[in-house]
mmCIF file of C-alpha atoms in Angstrom:
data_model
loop_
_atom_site.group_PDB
_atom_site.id
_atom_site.type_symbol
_atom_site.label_atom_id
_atom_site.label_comp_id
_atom_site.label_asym_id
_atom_site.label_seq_id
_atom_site.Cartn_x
_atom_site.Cartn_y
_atom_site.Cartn_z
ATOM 1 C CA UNK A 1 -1.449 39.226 14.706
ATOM 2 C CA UNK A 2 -4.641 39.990 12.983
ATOM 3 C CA UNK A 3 -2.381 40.586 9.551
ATOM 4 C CA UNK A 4 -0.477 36.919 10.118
ATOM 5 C CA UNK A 5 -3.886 35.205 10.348
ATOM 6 C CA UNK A 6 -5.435 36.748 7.537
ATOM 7 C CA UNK A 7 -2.855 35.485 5.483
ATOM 8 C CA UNK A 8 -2.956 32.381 6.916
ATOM 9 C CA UNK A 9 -6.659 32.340 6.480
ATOM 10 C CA UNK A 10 -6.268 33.380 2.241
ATOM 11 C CA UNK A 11 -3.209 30.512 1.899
ATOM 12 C CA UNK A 12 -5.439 27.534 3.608
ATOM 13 C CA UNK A 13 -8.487 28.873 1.469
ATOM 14 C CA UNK A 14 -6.493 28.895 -1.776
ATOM 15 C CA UNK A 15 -4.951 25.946 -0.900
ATOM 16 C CA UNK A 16 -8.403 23.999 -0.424
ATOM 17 C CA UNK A 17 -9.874 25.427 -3.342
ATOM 18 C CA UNK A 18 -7.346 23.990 -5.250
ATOM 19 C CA UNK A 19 -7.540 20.834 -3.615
ATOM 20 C CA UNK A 20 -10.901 20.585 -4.078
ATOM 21 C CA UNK A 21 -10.367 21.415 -8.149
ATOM 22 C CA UNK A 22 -8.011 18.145 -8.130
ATOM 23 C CA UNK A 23 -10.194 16.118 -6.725
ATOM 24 C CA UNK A 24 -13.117 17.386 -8.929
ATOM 25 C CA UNK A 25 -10.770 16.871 -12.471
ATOM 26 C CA UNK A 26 -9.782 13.498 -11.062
ATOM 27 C CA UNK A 27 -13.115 12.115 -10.928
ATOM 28 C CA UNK A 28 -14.057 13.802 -13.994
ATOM 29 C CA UNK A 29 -11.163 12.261 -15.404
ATOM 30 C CA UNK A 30 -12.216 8.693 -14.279
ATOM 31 C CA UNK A 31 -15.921 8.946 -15.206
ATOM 32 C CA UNK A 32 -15.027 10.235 -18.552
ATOM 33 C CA UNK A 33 -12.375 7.104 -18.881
ATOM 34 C CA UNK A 34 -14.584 4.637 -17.127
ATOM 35 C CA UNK A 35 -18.116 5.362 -17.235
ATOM 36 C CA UNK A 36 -18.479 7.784 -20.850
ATOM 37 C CA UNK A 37 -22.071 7.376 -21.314
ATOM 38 C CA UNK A 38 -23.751 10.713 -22.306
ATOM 39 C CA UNK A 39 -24.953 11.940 -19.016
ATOM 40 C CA UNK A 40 -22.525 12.137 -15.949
ATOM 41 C CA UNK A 41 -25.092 12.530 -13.394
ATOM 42 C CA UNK A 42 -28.989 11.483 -13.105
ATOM 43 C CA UNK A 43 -29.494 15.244 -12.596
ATOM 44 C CA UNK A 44 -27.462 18.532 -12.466
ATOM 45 C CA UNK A 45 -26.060 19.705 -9.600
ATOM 46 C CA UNK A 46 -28.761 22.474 -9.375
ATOM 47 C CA UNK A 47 -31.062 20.349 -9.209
ATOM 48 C CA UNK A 48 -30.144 17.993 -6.469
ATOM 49 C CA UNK A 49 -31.961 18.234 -3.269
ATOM 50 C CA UNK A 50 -30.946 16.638 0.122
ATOM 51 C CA UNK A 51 -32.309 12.458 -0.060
ATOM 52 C CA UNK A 52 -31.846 12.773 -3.802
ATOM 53 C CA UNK A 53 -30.469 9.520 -4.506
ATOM 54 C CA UNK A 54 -28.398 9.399 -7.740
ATOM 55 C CA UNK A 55 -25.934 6.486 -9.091
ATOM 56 C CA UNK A 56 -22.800 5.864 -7.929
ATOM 57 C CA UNK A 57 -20.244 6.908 -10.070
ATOM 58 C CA UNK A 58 -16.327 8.101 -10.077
ATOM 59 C CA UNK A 59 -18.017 11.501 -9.431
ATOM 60 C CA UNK A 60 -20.213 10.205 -6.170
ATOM 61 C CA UNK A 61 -18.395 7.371 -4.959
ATOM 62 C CA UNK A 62 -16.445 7.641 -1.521
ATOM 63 C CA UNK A 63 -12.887 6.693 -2.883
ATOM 64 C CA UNK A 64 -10.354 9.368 -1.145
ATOM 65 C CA UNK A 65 -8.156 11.158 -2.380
ATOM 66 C CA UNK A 66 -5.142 8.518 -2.364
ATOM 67 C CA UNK A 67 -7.262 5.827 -3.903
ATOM 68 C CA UNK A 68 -8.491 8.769 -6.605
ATOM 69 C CA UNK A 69 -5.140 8.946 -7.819
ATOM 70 C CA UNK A 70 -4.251 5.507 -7.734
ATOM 71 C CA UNK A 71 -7.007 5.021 -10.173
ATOM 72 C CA UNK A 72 -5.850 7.886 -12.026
ATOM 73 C CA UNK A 73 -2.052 7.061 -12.686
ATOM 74 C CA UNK A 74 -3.037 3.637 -13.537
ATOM 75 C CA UNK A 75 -5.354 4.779 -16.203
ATOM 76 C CA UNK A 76 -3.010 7.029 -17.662
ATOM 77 C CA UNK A 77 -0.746 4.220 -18.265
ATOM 78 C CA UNK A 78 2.577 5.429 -20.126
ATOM 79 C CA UNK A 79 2.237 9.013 -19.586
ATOM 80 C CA UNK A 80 4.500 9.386 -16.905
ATOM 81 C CA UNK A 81 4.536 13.321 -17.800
ATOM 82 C CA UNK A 82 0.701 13.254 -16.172
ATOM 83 C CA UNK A 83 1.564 11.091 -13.352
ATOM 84 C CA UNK A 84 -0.204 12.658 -9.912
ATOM 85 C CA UNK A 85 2.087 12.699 -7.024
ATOM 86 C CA UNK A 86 0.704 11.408 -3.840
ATOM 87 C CA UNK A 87 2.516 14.167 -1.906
ATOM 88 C CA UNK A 88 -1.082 15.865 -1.964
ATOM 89 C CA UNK A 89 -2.812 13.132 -0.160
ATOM 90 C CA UNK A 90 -0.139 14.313 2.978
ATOM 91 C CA UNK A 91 -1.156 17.896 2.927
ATOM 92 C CA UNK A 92 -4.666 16.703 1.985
ATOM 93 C CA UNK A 93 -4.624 15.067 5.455
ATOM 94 C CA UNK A 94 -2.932 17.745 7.292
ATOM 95 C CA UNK A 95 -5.332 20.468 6.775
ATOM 96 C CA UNK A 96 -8.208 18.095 6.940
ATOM 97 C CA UNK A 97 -6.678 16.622 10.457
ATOM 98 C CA UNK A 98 -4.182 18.091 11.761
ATOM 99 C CA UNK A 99 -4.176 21.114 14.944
ATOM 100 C CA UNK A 100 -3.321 24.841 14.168
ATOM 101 C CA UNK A 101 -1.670 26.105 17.439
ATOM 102 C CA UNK A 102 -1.439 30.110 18.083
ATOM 103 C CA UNK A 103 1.296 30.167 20.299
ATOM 104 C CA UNK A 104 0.855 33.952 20.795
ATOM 105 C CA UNK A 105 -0.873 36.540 19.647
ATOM 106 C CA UNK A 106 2.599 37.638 17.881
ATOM 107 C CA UNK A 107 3.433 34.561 16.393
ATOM 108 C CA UNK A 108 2.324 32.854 12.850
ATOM 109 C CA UNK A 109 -0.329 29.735 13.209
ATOM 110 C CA UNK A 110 1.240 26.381 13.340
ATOM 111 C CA UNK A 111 -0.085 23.533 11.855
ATOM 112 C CA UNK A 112 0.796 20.208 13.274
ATOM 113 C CA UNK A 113 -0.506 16.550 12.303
ATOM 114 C CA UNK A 114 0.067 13.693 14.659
ATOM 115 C CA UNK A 115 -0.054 10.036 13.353
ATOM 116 C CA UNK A 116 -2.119 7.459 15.031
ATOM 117 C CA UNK A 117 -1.288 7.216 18.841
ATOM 118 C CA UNK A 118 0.179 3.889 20.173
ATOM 119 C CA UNK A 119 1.164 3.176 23.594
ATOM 120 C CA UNK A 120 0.237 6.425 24.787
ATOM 121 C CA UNK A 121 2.587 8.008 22.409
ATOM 122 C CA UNK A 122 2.156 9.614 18.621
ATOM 123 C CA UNK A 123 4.566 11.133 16.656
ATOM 124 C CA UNK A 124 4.328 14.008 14.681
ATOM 125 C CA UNK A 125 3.869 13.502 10.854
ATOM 126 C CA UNK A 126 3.654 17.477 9.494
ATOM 127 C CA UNK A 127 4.762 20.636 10.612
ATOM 128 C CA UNK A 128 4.636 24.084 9.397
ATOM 129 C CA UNK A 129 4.217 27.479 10.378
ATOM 130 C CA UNK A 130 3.075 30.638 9.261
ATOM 131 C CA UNK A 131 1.797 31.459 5.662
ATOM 132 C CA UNK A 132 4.551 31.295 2.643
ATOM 133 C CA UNK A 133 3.856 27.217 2.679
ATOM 134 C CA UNK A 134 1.014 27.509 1.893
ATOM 135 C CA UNK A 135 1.460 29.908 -0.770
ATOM 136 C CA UNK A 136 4.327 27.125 -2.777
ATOM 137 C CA UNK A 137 1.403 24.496 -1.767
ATOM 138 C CA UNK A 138 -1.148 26.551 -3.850
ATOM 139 C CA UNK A 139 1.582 26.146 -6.548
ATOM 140 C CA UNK A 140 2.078 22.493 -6.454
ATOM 141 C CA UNK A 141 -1.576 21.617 -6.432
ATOM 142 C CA UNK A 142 -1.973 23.869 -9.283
ATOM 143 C CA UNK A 143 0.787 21.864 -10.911
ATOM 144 C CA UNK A 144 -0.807 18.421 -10.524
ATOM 145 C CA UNK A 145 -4.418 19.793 -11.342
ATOM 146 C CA UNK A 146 -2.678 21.055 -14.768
ATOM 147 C CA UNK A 147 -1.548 17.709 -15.469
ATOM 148 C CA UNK A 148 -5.097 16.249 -15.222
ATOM 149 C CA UNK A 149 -6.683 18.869 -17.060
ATOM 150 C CA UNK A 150 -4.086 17.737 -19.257
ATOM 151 C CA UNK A 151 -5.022 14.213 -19.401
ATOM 152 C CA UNK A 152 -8.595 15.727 -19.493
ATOM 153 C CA UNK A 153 -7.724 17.367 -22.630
ATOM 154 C CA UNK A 154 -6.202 14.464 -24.501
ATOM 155 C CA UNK A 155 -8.709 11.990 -23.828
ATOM 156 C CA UNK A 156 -11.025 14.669 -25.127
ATOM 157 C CA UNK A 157 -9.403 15.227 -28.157
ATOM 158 C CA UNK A 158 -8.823 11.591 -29.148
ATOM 159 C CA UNK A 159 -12.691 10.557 -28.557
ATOM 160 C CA UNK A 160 -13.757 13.218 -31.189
#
């Protein structure tokens, strides 16, 4: 059991690390597109406090995931080689909502997302068990976060 959940427990942590590098390049992306005055943020990261209160920007602003890309691909116009695919926003949502069952103490974690209830009923919108998922997820985010970095790099190139 204890080997099953540990690499359960290195998959979802890979997995949301590299989630969380999309996300970061995708804002990046946007401020650098949208909002390309010299500095990105009133103040550094290190030196933000809790009650700070700093601009709103593509970097600070509460636009999820979905809406994140959405701004992205539209930016990117023609490249369709740099295109994001939503298909992130799904697992996204899964690990951020969804319920990891332990049947037994043999068995691989299950993780299980349920849509919105209605009538009493909700059906059941992702399913997967055990580790290897997660380890092709790790590959796929790392596949879209290229094509930012991508994007990333072009823009960079054709502002100097």
């Amino acid at each position: 059991m204890q080997e099953l959940f540990a690499a359960y427990s290195e998959g979802l942590g890979k997995t949301l690390a590299n989630l969380q590098s999309l996300e970061f390049l995708l804002r990046l992306f946007l401020q650098n597109t949208q909002h390309p005055e010299a500095t990105w943020l009133d103040r550094g990261p290190g030196e933000m406090a809790v009650g700070d209160i700093v601009a709103e920007t593509p970097l600070t602003d509460w636009s999820s995931l979905g809406v994140l890309i959405d701004r992205y691909n539209a930016a990117i116009g023609q490249h369709s080689s740099l295109r994001v695919s939503k298909t992130v926003v799904d697992l996204r949502d899964a690990l951020a909502h969804g319920r990891m069952f332990m049947p037994s103490m043999q068995d691989p974690p299950i993780l299980i997302k349920f849509e919105k209830p209605c009538d009493g009923r909700t059906r059941v919108t992702f399913r997967k068990s055990g580790a290897e998922w997660l380890h092709q997820a790790i590959k796929d985010v790392h596949a879209e976060t290229a094509k930012v970095q991508a994007a990333l790099d072009e823009h960079g190139a054709a502002q100097q």
